[in-house]
Amino acid sequence: MLATGQQDKLASLADQLGTEGRSLWQDARRRLFRNRAALASMIILGIITLLAIVGPFFSPHPYDEIYWDRMTIGPEIANSHWFGTDSVGRDLFVRTMYGARVSLMVAFLATGVSLIIGVTYGAAAGYFGGRLDGLMMRFVDIMYSMPFMFFVIILMVIFGRNIFLIFLALGAVEWLTMARIVRGQTLNVKNKEFIEAAVASGVSTWGVISRHIIPNVLGPVIVYLTLTIPQVILIESFLSFLGLGVQEPLTSWGVLISDGAKEMETAPWMLILPAFFLAATLFCFNFIGDGLRDALDPKDR
Amino acid sequence: MLNYAVRRILGAIPTLFIIITLTFFLIRLAPGGPFDQEQTLPPEIEANLKAAYHLDKPMLVQYGYYLSNLARGDFGPSFKFKDFTVTQLIWQGFPVSMRLGLTAMLVALFVGIPLGSYAALRQNSRVDYSVMTVAMVGVAIPNFVVAPLLSLIFGIYLGWLPVAGWNDGALSHLILPVTALSLPYIAYIARLTRGSMIEVLGTNYVRTARAKGLPERTVITRHAFKAALLPVVSFLGPATARIISGSLVIEQIFGLPGIGRYFVQGALNRDYTLVMGVVIFYATLIILFNLVVDLVYAWLDPRVQYE
């Protein structure tokens, strides 16, 4: 163990070396921004999010106003129905944007819930290890054998389609993989030589955790996070499609697609436009997830 | 191996028990009951109905009844579909769902694996990029979007295939639902195969095989292929579960008489026994299938030992 004075000297020596250290994150960011598909996806997602937030203010139509004289009309500029109207005469542009709000909100909140549960659970299991770990992971295995979608449907029925409870329900079933990833990473990192080296050179426990364990656990977590978001959007749309999601007059992409599918012979725009936005969003998240995985993988430099 | 299989099956019993317990109490937490209708029933009739199905008893007693019936293989009567037992409904719907799911799975494997391998062998070529772009589309576009689009194009505009219906599983009625159901899995399997094939082609033993002077075809089919399939095999477990839930939507869109329809109806109508029956049935199926997948995995990868 070095004396305190020596440590200080060593630190100042390191400063004098003058090579500018790049942290893992700076490195990852540079690599991510160099990935054109991921960069384009981030821009498109930004635009969609912006549209979802401010889009409805530019349209003269509220999302639930019914125009009895303008049912099922195609996209037109005249009455500023840019995406046309649906079968009961509501403006489809504003509804698609409201759908975006709901879908994105559900996605972020549910993913947040799954992140909190998954990271806490997985880190606890990995950190304490032993019998507790075995027990906790056994529970995860059992949950994996649940026919997952059926479980979600049961939860939807219980919560009576309250939109905020949808977040909780989805987060409550999406955390399993996250917990496994975090546990595996924690176990893996806990016994690595560089942790031992850090401990041996006198870094405090908190220092070890914050400087060495968390950054190494975070990479796969972030990658999985960006892949969970599209999954949640998909599940929400799926439930709304089955008529179990958000309720009228509120809407989501799933509801719009479901309505569009019923009218696709006479009004294909009702299916195609919301489907386009849903698909574009899912695309972008997948590309960003792929890009992040490449950027954060230290093996592949 | 037999030893291992038996131990796994025994280990599944507590798992199933927990799933049964969880579902039993969860579905009863839902507001409303199986006999809520537009017109409220006279109190005496409702009381009689509840008594007939033991719904007037305390929750734990009901649970006891259910478990003892289940131990005898009896899922109980359906509340919603009167005159049917849950077992009858499951056996009515399951052949349809199974035929749909199994066909979709086979199609996904037989299209996805060759596509992925082909892309891997021509890595970074134009073929590779186009296969992977199409695969990305397949992964990102959900099947409830693909399904109506397919029936719009092939059913309505072109008129080649029937838009809906089952017709005892006639081939023409199977094509659209199977395509819609299998597309995301084709895409996913192609991506998986490509990734692992590229990895395997870079390993030392493949280099050795090439150095021995084996023709490329033998190197790929005899040495690389088996190892490249491992991630696909371990994906099959979760894929079954997902195909089962995916067929919920597909059955709805194409109006197929599978289990999915009964389940959604059952959940909406608080048909406790039907919901329980379907969940238990599918959970068992998923557990068994995961066991088979693990056995196949161990057979493919000699490094894996049965513990």
Coordinates of C-alpha atoms in Angstrom, one line a residue:
Chain A
M1 CA 0.0 0.0 0.0
L2 CA 1.4 3.4 -0.9
A3 CA 1.6 6.2 1.6
T4 CA -0.6 9.2 1.1
G5 CA 2.2 11.4 0.0
Q6 CA 3.3 8.9 -2.6
Q7 CA -0.2 8.6 -3.9
D8 CA -0.4 12.3 -4.4
K9 CA 2.9 12.3 -6.2
L10 CA 1.7 9.5 -8.4
A11 CA -1.5 11.4 -9.2
S12 CA 0.4 14.6 -10.2
L13 CA 2.7 12.5 -12.3
A14 CA -0.2 11.0 -14.1
D15 CA -1.5 14.6 -14.7
Q16 CA 1.9 15.6 -16.2
L17 CA 1.9 12.8 -18.7
G18 CA -0.4 15.0 -20.7
T19 CA -2.2 12.3 -22.6
E20 CA -5.7 13.2 -22.5
G21 CA -7.7 10.2 -21.2
R22 CA -10.9 9.4 -22.9
S23 CA -13.5 7.9 -20.7
L24 CA -15.5 4.9 -21.8
W25 CA -18.5 7.2 -22.3
Q26 CA -16.8 9.8 -24.4
D27 CA -15.5 7.0 -26.6
A28 CA -18.9 5.4 -26.9
R29 CA -20.5 8.7 -27.8
R30 CA -18.0 9.3 -30.6
R31 CA -18.5 5.8 -31.9
L32 CA -22.3 6.2 -31.7
F33 CA -22.3 9.5 -33.6
R34 CA -20.1 8.0 -36.3
N35 CA -22.8 5.3 -36.9
R36 CA -25.0 6.9 -39.6
A37 CA -28.0 4.6 -39.1
A38 CA -28.1 5.3 -35.4
L39 CA -27.6 9.1 -35.9
A40 CA -30.4 9.3 -38.5
S41 CA -32.6 7.3 -36.2
M42 CA -32.0 9.7 -33.3
I43 CA -32.9 12.6 -35.5
I44 CA -36.0 11.0 -36.8
L45 CA -37.1 10.0 -33.3
G46 CA -36.5 13.6 -32.2
I47 CA -38.7 14.8 -35.0
I48 CA -41.5 12.4 -34.1
T49 CA -41.3 13.3 -30.4
L50 CA -41.3 17.0 -31.3
L51 CA -44.3 16.5 -33.6
A52 CA -46.1 14.5 -30.9
I53 CA -45.6 17.4 -28.4
V54 CA -46.2 20.4 -30.6
G55 CA -48.0 19.0 -33.6
P56 CA -51.5 19.2 -32.3
F57 CA -51.1 23.0 -31.6
F58 CA -50.7 23.6 -35.3
S59 CA -53.9 21.9 -36.3
P60 CA -57.2 23.7 -35.8
H61 CA -58.9 20.4 -34.7
P62 CA -59.1 19.0 -31.3
Y63 CA -58.5 15.2 -31.0
D64 CA -62.0 14.2 -30.0
E65 CA -64.1 16.6 -32.1
I66 CA -66.5 14.8 -34.4
Y67 CA -67.2 16.4 -37.8
W68 CA -70.5 14.8 -38.8
D69 CA -70.2 16.1 -42.4
R70 CA -66.6 14.9 -42.9
M71 CA -66.5 11.2 -42.1
T72 CA -63.8 9.0 -43.7
I73 CA -62.3 11.7 -46.0
G74 CA -58.8 11.2 -47.4
P75 CA -55.9 13.5 -46.6
E76 CA -56.6 17.1 -47.8
I77 CA -55.4 20.6 -47.3
A78 CA -58.7 22.4 -47.6
N79 CA -60.0 21.7 -44.1
S80 CA -56.5 21.1 -42.8
H81 CA -57.2 17.4 -42.4
W82 CA -53.6 16.6 -43.4
F83 CA -54.1 12.9 -42.6
G84 CA -57.8 12.8 -43.5
T85 CA -60.4 11.8 -41.0
D86 CA -61.5 8.5 -39.4
S87 CA -64.8 6.7 -39.7
V88 CA -66.6 8.9 -37.2
G89 CA -65.1 12.1 -38.6
R90 CA -62.3 12.9 -36.2
D91 CA -59.1 14.5 -37.5
L92 CA -56.5 11.8 -38.0
F93 CA -53.4 13.9 -37.9
V94 CA -54.2 15.1 -34.4
R95 CA -55.2 11.7 -33.3
T96 CA -52.0 10.2 -34.7
M97 CA -50.0 12.7 -32.7
Y98 CA -52.0 12.0 -29.5
G99 CA -51.4 8.3 -30.2
A100 CA -47.7 9.1 -30.4
R101 CA -47.9 10.8 -27.0
V102 CA -49.6 7.9 -25.4
S103 CA -47.4 5.3 -27.0
L104 CA -44.1 7.1 -26.2
M105 CA -45.2 7.9 -22.7
V106 CA -46.2 4.4 -22.0
A107 CA -42.9 3.2 -23.4
F108 CA -40.7 5.5 -21.4
L109 CA -42.6 5.0 -18.1
A110 CA -42.9 1.2 -18.4
T111 CA -39.3 1.0 -19.3
G112 CA -38.4 3.1 -16.4
V113 CA -40.3 0.9 -14.1
S114 CA -38.6 -2.2 -15.5
L115 CA -35.3 -0.5 -15.2
I116 CA -35.8 0.3 -11.5
I117 CA -37.1 -3.1 -10.6
G118 CA -34.7 -5.0 -12.8
V119 CA -31.5 -3.2 -11.8
T120 CA -32.3 -3.3 -8.1
Y121 CA -33.3 -6.9 -8.1
G122 CA -30.5 -8.1 -10.3
A123 CA -27.8 -6.1 -8.5
A124 CA -29.0 -7.4 -5.1
A125 CA -29.0 -11.0 -6.3
G126 CA -25.6 -10.7 -7.9
Y127 CA -24.1 -8.7 -5.0
F128 CA -25.3 -10.9 -2.1
G129 CA -25.0 -14.1 -4.0
G130 CA -25.4 -17.5 -2.3
R131 CA -28.7 -18.8 -1.3
L132 CA -30.5 -15.5 -1.7
D133 CA -29.3 -15.3 -5.3
G134 CA -30.5 -18.8 -6.0
L135 CA -33.9 -18.1 -4.6
M136 CA -34.3 -14.8 -6.4
M137 CA -33.3 -16.2 -9.7
R138 CA -35.5 -19.2 -9.3
F139 CA -38.4 -16.7 -9.0
V140 CA -37.3 -15.1 -12.2
D141 CA -37.2 -18.5 -13.9
I142 CA -40.7 -19.2 -12.8
M143 CA -42.0 -15.8 -14.1
Y144 CA -40.3 -16.7 -17.4
S145 CA -42.5 -19.8 -17.7
M146 CA -45.6 -17.6 -17.4
P147 CA -47.3 -17.2 -20.8
F148 CA -46.4 -13.6 -20.6
M149 CA -49.0 -12.0 -22.8
F150 CA -51.8 -13.8 -21.0
F151 CA -50.4 -12.5 -17.8
V152 CA -50.5 -8.9 -19.1
I153 CA -54.1 -9.4 -20.3
I154 CA -55.1 -10.6 -16.9
L155 CA -53.4 -7.5 -15.4
M156 CA -55.2 -5.3 -17.8
V157 CA -58.5 -6.8 -16.8
I158 CA -57.7 -6.2 -13.2
F159 CA -56.7 -2.6 -13.6
G160 CA -59.7 -1.7 -15.7
R161 CA -57.7 -0.1 -18.4
N162 CA -56.3 2.7 -16.4
I163 CA -53.5 4.1 -18.5
F164 CA -51.1 4.7 -15.6
L165 CA -51.6 1.2 -14.4
I166 CA -50.7 0.0 -17.9
F167 CA -47.2 1.4 -17.3
L168 CA -46.9 -0.4 -14.1
A169 CA -48.3 -3.7 -15.5
L170 CA -45.9 -3.6 -18.5
G171 CA -43.0 -2.6 -16.3
A172 CA -43.9 -5.4 -13.9
V173 CA -43.4 -8.0 -16.6
E174 CA -40.6 -6.5 -18.6
W175 CA -38.0 -6.4 -15.8
L176 CA -37.1 -10.1 -15.9
T177 CA -34.5 -10.0 -18.6
M178 CA -33.1 -6.8 -17.1
A179 CA -32.6 -8.4 -13.8
R180 CA -30.8 -11.4 -15.4
I181 CA -28.5 -9.1 -17.3
V182 CA -27.6 -7.0 -14.3
R183 CA -27.1 -10.0 -12.1
G184 CA -24.9 -11.7 -14.6
Q185 CA -22.8 -8.5 -15.1
T186 CA -22.5 -7.9 -11.4
L187 CA -21.3 -11.4 -10.8
N188 CA -19.0 -11.2 -13.6
V189 CA -17.5 -7.9 -12.7
K190 CA -17.3 -8.5 -8.9
N191 CA -14.5 -11.0 -9.2
K192 CA -12.5 -9.4 -12.0
E193 CA -8.8 -8.6 -11.6
F194 CA -9.3 -4.9 -12.2
I195 CA -11.7 -4.7 -9.2
E196 CA -9.1 -6.6 -7.1
A197 CA -6.4 -4.2 -8.3
A198 CA -8.6 -1.2 -7.5
V199 CA -9.3 -2.6 -4.0
A200 CA -5.6 -3.4 -3.5
S201 CA -4.5 0.1 -4.5
G202 CA -6.7 1.5 -1.8
V203 CA -9.8 2.7 -3.7
S204 CA -12.8 3.0 -1.3
T205 CA -15.7 0.6 -1.6
W206 CA -17.9 3.4 -3.0
G207 CA -15.1 4.2 -5.5
V208 CA -15.0 0.7 -6.6
I209 CA -18.7 0.5 -7.1
S210 CA -19.2 3.9 -8.8
R211 CA -16.0 3.9 -10.9
H212 CA -15.6 0.3 -11.8
I213 CA -18.7 -1.8 -11.2
I214 CA -21.5 0.5 -12.4
P215 CA -19.9 1.7 -15.6
N216 CA -19.3 -2.0 -16.6
V217 CA -22.8 -3.0 -15.7
L218 CA -24.4 0.0 -17.4
G219 CA -23.4 -0.7 -20.9
P220 CA -25.6 -3.8 -21.5
V221 CA -28.3 -2.2 -19.4
I222 CA -28.5 0.8 -21.7
V223 CA -28.5 -1.4 -24.8
Y224 CA -31.2 -3.5 -23.4
L225 CA -33.1 -0.4 -22.4
T226 CA -33.2 0.9 -26.0
L227 CA -34.5 -2.5 -27.0
T228 CA -37.1 -2.7 -24.3
I229 CA -38.7 0.6 -25.4
P230 CA -39.8 -0.6 -28.8
Q231 CA -40.9 -3.9 -27.2
V232 CA -43.2 -2.0 -24.8
I233 CA -44.5 0.2 -27.6
L234 CA -45.3 -3.0 -29.5
I235 CA -47.0 -4.6 -26.5
E236 CA -49.1 -1.5 -25.8
S237 CA -50.2 -1.4 -29.4
F238 CA -50.9 -5.1 -29.3
L239 CA -53.1 -4.7 -26.3
S240 CA -54.9 -1.7 -27.8
F241 CA -55.4 -3.6 -31.0
L242 CA -57.1 -6.4 -29.0
G243 CA -59.3 -3.7 -27.4
L244 CA -57.6 -4.0 -24.0
G245 CA -55.5 -0.8 -24.0
V246 CA -56.4 2.9 -23.8
Q247 CA -60.0 3.8 -24.1
E248 CA -61.9 6.2 -26.4
P249 CA -61.8 9.1 -27.0
L250 CA -58.1 8.8 -26.0
T251 CA -56.1 6.9 -28.5
S252 CA -52.8 5.2 -29.2
W253 CA -51.2 3.9 -32.4
G254 CA -52.5 0.4 -31.7
V255 CA -56.1 1.6 -31.5
L256 CA -55.7 3.7 -34.7
I257 CA -54.2 0.7 -36.5
S258 CA -57.0 -1.5 -35.3
D259 CA -59.6 1.0 -36.5
G260 CA -57.7 1.4 -39.7
A261 CA -57.6 -2.4 -40.3
K262 CA -61.4 -2.5 -40.1
E263 CA -61.7 0.2 -42.8
M264 CA -58.8 -0.7 -44.9
E265 CA -60.8 -1.4 -48.1
T266 CA -62.5 2.0 -48.2
A267 CA -59.9 4.2 -46.2
P268 CA -56.4 2.7 -46.5
W269 CA -54.9 5.9 -45.1
M270 CA -56.4 5.1 -41.8
L271 CA -54.3 2.0 -41.6
I272 CA -51.2 3.2 -43.4
L273 CA -50.4 6.5 -41.7
P274 CA -50.5 5.3 -38.1
A275 CA -48.8 2.1 -39.1
F276 CA -46.0 4.2 -40.7
F277 CA -45.4 6.2 -37.6
L278 CA -45.4 3.1 -35.4
A279 CA -43.0 1.2 -37.7
A280 CA -40.7 4.2 -38.1
T281 CA -40.4 4.6 -34.3
L282 CA -39.8 0.9 -33.8
F283 CA -37.2 1.0 -36.5
C284 CA -35.3 3.9 -35.0
F285 CA -35.2 2.4 -31.5
N286 CA -33.8 -0.8 -33.0
F287 CA -31.1 1.0 -34.9
I288 CA -30.1 3.0 -31.9
G289 CA -30.0 -0.1 -29.8
D290 CA -27.8 -1.8 -32.4
G291 CA -25.6 1.3 -32.6
L292 CA -25.2 1.5 -28.9
R293 CA -24.3 -2.1 -28.6
D294 CA -21.5 -1.6 -31.1
A295 CA -20.4 1.6 -29.5
L296 CA -20.3 0.2 -26.0
D297 CA -18.6 -3.1 -26.8
P298 CA -15.0 -2.7 -25.8
K299 CA -14.1 -5.9 -27.6
D300 CA -14.9 -4.6 -31.0
R301 CA -12.7 -1.5 -31.4
Chain B
M1 CA -29.9 -37.6 -20.0
L2 CA -33.1 -39.4 -18.9
N3 CA -32.1 -38.6 -15.3
Y4 CA -31.8 -35.0 -16.2
A5 CA -35.1 -34.9 -18.0
V6 CA -36.9 -36.5 -15.1
R7 CA -35.3 -34.0 -12.6
R8 CA -36.3 -31.1 -14.8
I9 CA -39.9 -32.3 -15.0
L10 CA -40.1 -32.8 -11.2
G11 CA -38.6 -29.3 -10.9
A12 CA -41.4 -27.9 -13.0
I13 CA -44.1 -29.0 -10.6
P14 CA -43.4 -26.2 -8.0
T15 CA -43.1 -23.7 -10.9
L16 CA -46.5 -24.8 -12.2
F17 CA -47.9 -24.7 -8.7
I18 CA -46.8 -21.1 -8.2
I19 CA -48.2 -20.1 -11.6
I20 CA -51.5 -21.7 -10.8
T21 CA -51.7 -19.9 -7.4
L22 CA -50.7 -16.6 -8.9
T23 CA -53.2 -16.8 -11.7
F24 CA -56.0 -18.0 -9.4
F25 CA -55.8 -15.1 -7.1
L26 CA -54.9 -12.5 -9.7
I27 CA -57.9 -13.1 -11.9
R28 CA -60.2 -13.0 -8.9
L29 CA -58.8 -9.6 -8.0
A30 CA -60.4 -8.2 -11.2
P31 CA -63.5 -6.2 -10.5
G32 CA -66.8 -7.9 -11.5
G33 CA -67.7 -11.5 -11.7
P34 CA -68.6 -14.1 -14.3
F35 CA -72.3 -13.6 -14.0
D36 CA -72.4 -9.8 -14.5
Q37 CA -74.6 -9.0 -17.5
E38 CA -76.4 -6.1 -19.0
Q39 CA -79.5 -7.1 -17.1
T40 CA -78.8 -7.9 -13.5
L41 CA -80.0 -11.4 -12.6
P42 CA -82.6 -11.8 -9.8
P43 CA -80.7 -12.2 -6.5
E44 CA -81.9 -15.7 -5.9
I45 CA -80.8 -17.0 -9.4
E46 CA -77.4 -15.3 -9.0
A47 CA -77.0 -16.9 -5.5
N48 CA -78.0 -20.3 -7.0
L49 CA -75.5 -19.9 -9.8
K50 CA -72.7 -18.9 -7.5
A51 CA -73.5 -21.8 -5.2
A52 CA -73.5 -24.2 -8.1
Y53 CA -70.0 -23.1 -9.0
H54 CA -68.8 -22.8 -5.4
L55 CA -68.3 -19.1 -5.9
D56 CA -70.1 -18.3 -2.7
K57 CA -67.5 -20.0 -0.6
P58 CA -64.4 -18.2 0.9
M59 CA -61.6 -17.7 -1.5
L60 CA -59.3 -20.3 0.1
V61 CA -62.0 -23.0 0.0
Q62 CA -62.5 -22.3 -3.7
Y63 CA -58.8 -22.6 -4.2
G64 CA -58.8 -25.9 -2.4
Y65 CA -61.7 -27.2 -4.7
Y66 CA -59.9 -26.0 -7.8
L67 CA -56.6 -27.7 -6.8
S68 CA -58.3 -31.0 -6.0
N69 CA -60.2 -31.0 -9.3
L70 CA -57.0 -30.1 -11.1
A71 CA -55.1 -32.9 -9.5
R72 CA -57.7 -35.2 -11.2
G73 CA -57.1 -33.5 -14.5
D74 CA -60.4 -31.6 -14.4
F75 CA -60.2 -27.9 -15.4
G76 CA -63.8 -27.4 -14.5
P77 CA -66.8 -26.0 -16.4
S78 CA -66.5 -22.8 -18.4
F79 CA -68.7 -20.0 -17.0
K80 CA -69.2 -18.2 -20.3
F81 CA -69.5 -21.0 -22.8
K82 CA -72.3 -22.8 -21.0
D83 CA -72.4 -26.6 -21.4
F84 CA -68.7 -26.8 -22.2
T85 CA -65.9 -27.8 -20.0
V86 CA -62.7 -25.9 -20.2
T87 CA -61.0 -29.1 -21.3
Q88 CA -63.4 -29.4 -24.2
L89 CA -62.8 -25.8 -25.2
I90 CA -59.0 -26.2 -25.1
W91 CA -59.2 -29.3 -27.2
Q92 CA -61.4 -27.6 -29.7
G93 CA -59.1 -24.6 -30.0
F94 CA -55.7 -26.1 -29.6
P95 CA -55.4 -28.1 -32.9
V96 CA -56.1 -24.9 -34.7
S97 CA -53.6 -22.8 -32.7
M98 CA -51.0 -25.6 -32.8
R99 CA -51.3 -26.0 -36.5
L100 CA -50.9 -22.3 -37.0
G101 CA -48.0 -21.9 -34.6
L102 CA -46.1 -25.0 -35.6
T103 CA -46.3 -24.2 -39.3
A104 CA -45.2 -20.7 -38.6
M105 CA -42.3 -21.9 -36.5
L106 CA -41.2 -24.4 -39.2
V107 CA -41.5 -21.8 -41.9
A108 CA -39.4 -19.4 -39.8
L109 CA -36.7 -22.0 -39.4
F110 CA -36.6 -23.2 -42.9
V111 CA -36.5 -19.7 -44.4
G112 CA -34.6 -17.8 -41.6
I113 CA -31.6 -20.1 -41.2
P114 CA -30.7 -20.4 -44.9
L115 CA -31.2 -16.6 -45.4
G116 CA -29.0 -15.8 -42.4
S117 CA -26.3 -18.3 -43.4
Y118 CA -26.3 -17.0 -47.0
A119 CA -25.9 -13.4 -45.8
A120 CA -23.1 -14.4 -43.5
L121 CA -21.2 -16.2 -46.2
R122 CA -21.4 -13.1 -48.3
Q123 CA -20.7 -10.7 -45.5
N124 CA -20.8 -7.0 -46.4
S125 CA -21.9 -7.7 -49.9
R126 CA -25.0 -6.2 -51.4
V127 CA -27.0 -9.4 -50.8
D128 CA -26.0 -9.3 -47.2
Y129 CA -27.2 -5.7 -46.8
S130 CA -30.5 -6.2 -48.5
V131 CA -31.2 -9.4 -46.5
M132 CA -30.4 -7.6 -43.3
T133 CA -32.5 -4.5 -44.2
V134 CA -35.5 -6.7 -45.0
A135 CA -34.9 -8.5 -41.7
M136 CA -34.9 -5.3 -39.9
V137 CA -38.2 -4.4 -41.5
G138 CA -39.5 -7.8 -40.4
V139 CA -38.4 -7.3 -36.8
A140 CA -39.7 -3.7 -36.6
I141 CA -43.1 -4.0 -38.2
P142 CA -45.6 -5.8 -35.8
N143 CA -47.7 -8.7 -37.2
F144 CA -51.0 -6.9 -36.5
V145 CA -49.8 -4.3 -39.1
V146 CA -48.5 -6.9 -41.5
A147 CA -51.6 -9.1 -41.3
P148 CA -54.2 -6.6 -42.4
L149 CA -51.9 -5.3 -45.1
L150 CA -51.4 -8.9 -46.4
S151 CA -55.1 -9.5 -46.5
L152 CA -55.6 -6.2 -48.1
I153 CA -53.2 -7.0 -50.9
F154 CA -53.6 -10.7 -51.5
G155 CA -57.2 -11.1 -50.3
I156 CA -58.9 -8.0 -51.5
Y157 CA -56.9 -6.3 -54.3
L158 CA -55.5 -9.4 -55.9
G159 CA -58.2 -11.8 -54.7
W160 CA -55.8 -14.7 -54.7
L161 CA -56.4 -15.9 -51.1
P162 CA -59.3 -16.0 -48.7
V163 CA -59.3 -13.0 -46.3
A164 CA -60.4 -14.9 -43.3
G165 CA -61.8 -18.2 -42.0
W166 CA -60.3 -21.6 -41.2
N167 CA -62.1 -24.1 -43.4
D168 CA -60.6 -27.0 -41.5
G169 CA -57.1 -25.8 -42.1
A170 CA -57.2 -25.8 -45.9
L171 CA -53.8 -24.7 -47.3
S172 CA -55.2 -21.6 -48.9
H173 CA -56.6 -20.5 -45.6
L174 CA -53.3 -21.1 -43.9
I175 CA -51.0 -19.1 -46.1
L176 CA -51.8 -15.6 -45.0
P177 CA -52.0 -16.2 -41.3
V178 CA -48.8 -18.3 -41.3
T179 CA -47.0 -15.7 -43.3
A180 CA -48.0 -12.9 -41.0
L181 CA -47.2 -14.9 -37.9
S182 CA -43.8 -16.1 -39.1
L183 CA -42.4 -13.0 -40.7
P184 CA -40.9 -11.5 -37.5
Y185 CA -39.4 -14.8 -36.6
I186 CA -37.9 -15.3 -40.1
A187 CA -36.3 -11.9 -39.7
Y188 CA -35.1 -12.6 -36.1
I189 CA -33.7 -16.0 -36.9
A190 CA -32.0 -14.7 -40.0
R191 CA -30.3 -12.0 -37.9
L192 CA -29.3 -14.5 -35.2
T193 CA -27.9 -17.1 -37.8
R194 CA -26.0 -14.4 -39.6
G195 CA -24.3 -13.1 -36.4
S196 CA -23.4 -16.5 -35.1
M197 CA -22.3 -17.8 -38.5
I198 CA -19.9 -14.9 -38.9
E199 CA -18.5 -15.5 -35.4
V200 CA -18.1 -19.3 -36.1
L201 CA -16.4 -18.7 -39.4
G202 CA -13.7 -16.8 -37.6
T203 CA -12.9 -19.5 -35.1
N204 CA -9.8 -21.5 -35.0
Y205 CA -11.3 -24.9 -35.7
V206 CA -12.9 -23.6 -38.9
R207 CA -9.5 -22.3 -40.0
T208 CA -8.1 -25.7 -39.2
A209 CA -10.8 -27.4 -41.3
R210 CA -9.9 -25.0 -44.2
A211 CA -6.2 -25.6 -43.7
K212 CA -6.8 -29.3 -43.9
G213 CA -7.9 -28.6 -47.5
L214 CA -11.6 -29.4 -47.0
P215 CA -13.8 -28.0 -49.6
E216 CA -15.7 -24.9 -48.4
R217 CA -19.0 -26.7 -48.6
T218 CA -17.9 -29.4 -46.2
V219 CA -16.3 -26.8 -43.9
I220 CA -19.7 -25.0 -43.6
T221 CA -22.0 -28.0 -43.5
R222 CA -19.9 -30.3 -41.3
H223 CA -18.1 -27.9 -39.1
A224 CA -19.6 -24.4 -38.9
F225 CA -23.3 -25.1 -39.3
K226 CA -23.9 -27.0 -36.1
A227 CA -22.2 -24.4 -33.9
A228 CA -23.8 -21.6 -35.7
L229 CA -27.2 -23.0 -34.9
L230 CA -26.8 -22.8 -31.1
P231 CA -28.2 -19.3 -30.6
V232 CA -31.1 -20.2 -32.9
V233 CA -31.9 -23.2 -30.7
S234 CA -31.8 -21.3 -27.5
F235 CA -34.1 -18.7 -29.1
L236 CA -36.7 -21.4 -29.8
G237 CA -37.8 -21.5 -26.1
P238 CA -38.8 -17.8 -25.9
A239 CA -40.0 -18.0 -29.5
T240 CA -42.7 -20.6 -28.7
A241 CA -44.0 -18.4 -26.0
R242 CA -44.1 -15.4 -28.3
I243 CA -45.7 -17.3 -31.2
I244 CA -48.4 -18.4 -28.8
S245 CA -49.2 -14.8 -27.9
G246 CA -48.7 -13.6 -31.4
S247 CA -51.4 -16.0 -32.6
L248 CA -53.8 -14.2 -30.2
V249 CA -53.8 -11.3 -32.7
I250 CA -53.5 -13.4 -35.8
E251 CA -56.5 -15.5 -34.8
Q252 CA -58.5 -12.4 -34.2
I253 CA -57.6 -10.8 -37.5
F254 CA -58.2 -13.8 -39.6
G255 CA -61.2 -15.1 -37.6
L256 CA -59.6 -18.4 -36.7
P257 CA -61.2 -20.7 -34.1
G258 CA -58.1 -21.1 -31.9
I259 CA -57.5 -20.9 -28.2
G260 CA -56.6 -17.2 -28.3
R261 CA -60.2 -16.2 -29.1
Y262 CA -61.5 -18.1 -26.1
F263 CA -58.8 -16.6 -23.8
V264 CA -59.6 -12.9 -24.6
Q265 CA -63.3 -13.6 -24.4
G266 CA -62.7 -15.5 -21.1
A267 CA -60.6 -12.7 -19.6
L268 CA -63.2 -10.0 -20.5
N269 CA -66.1 -12.1 -19.1
R270 CA -64.3 -13.1 -15.9
D271 CA -64.5 -16.7 -17.0
Y272 CA -62.2 -17.8 -14.2
T273 CA -61.9 -21.4 -15.0
L274 CA -61.3 -20.8 -18.7
V275 CA -58.6 -18.2 -18.1
M276 CA -56.9 -20.5 -15.6
G277 CA -57.2 -23.5 -17.9
V278 CA -55.6 -21.8 -20.8
V279 CA -52.8 -20.3 -18.7
I280 CA -52.0 -23.6 -17.1
F281 CA -52.1 -25.4 -20.4
Y282 CA -49.8 -23.0 -22.1
A283 CA -47.4 -22.8 -19.1
T284 CA -47.0 -26.5 -19.2
L285 CA -46.4 -26.4 -22.9
I286 CA -43.8 -23.7 -22.6
I287 CA -42.0 -25.6 -19.7
L288 CA -42.0 -28.8 -21.7
F289 CA -40.8 -27.1 -24.8
N290 CA -38.0 -25.4 -22.9
L291 CA -36.9 -28.8 -21.7
V292 CA -36.8 -30.1 -25.2
V293 CA -34.8 -27.1 -26.3
D294 CA -32.3 -27.6 -23.5
L295 CA -31.9 -31.3 -24.4
V296 CA -31.4 -30.4 -28.1
Y297 CA -28.9 -27.7 -27.1
A298 CA -26.9 -30.1 -25.0
W299 CA -26.9 -32.6 -27.9
L300 CA -25.6 -29.9 -30.3
D301 CA -23.0 -28.5 -27.9
P302 CA -20.8 -31.1 -26.2
R303 CA -19.4 -28.5 -23.8
V304 CA -22.8 -28.4 -22.1
Q305 CA -23.1 -31.0 -19.3
Y306 CA -26.3 -32.2 -17.7
E307 CA -26.1 -31.1 -14.2

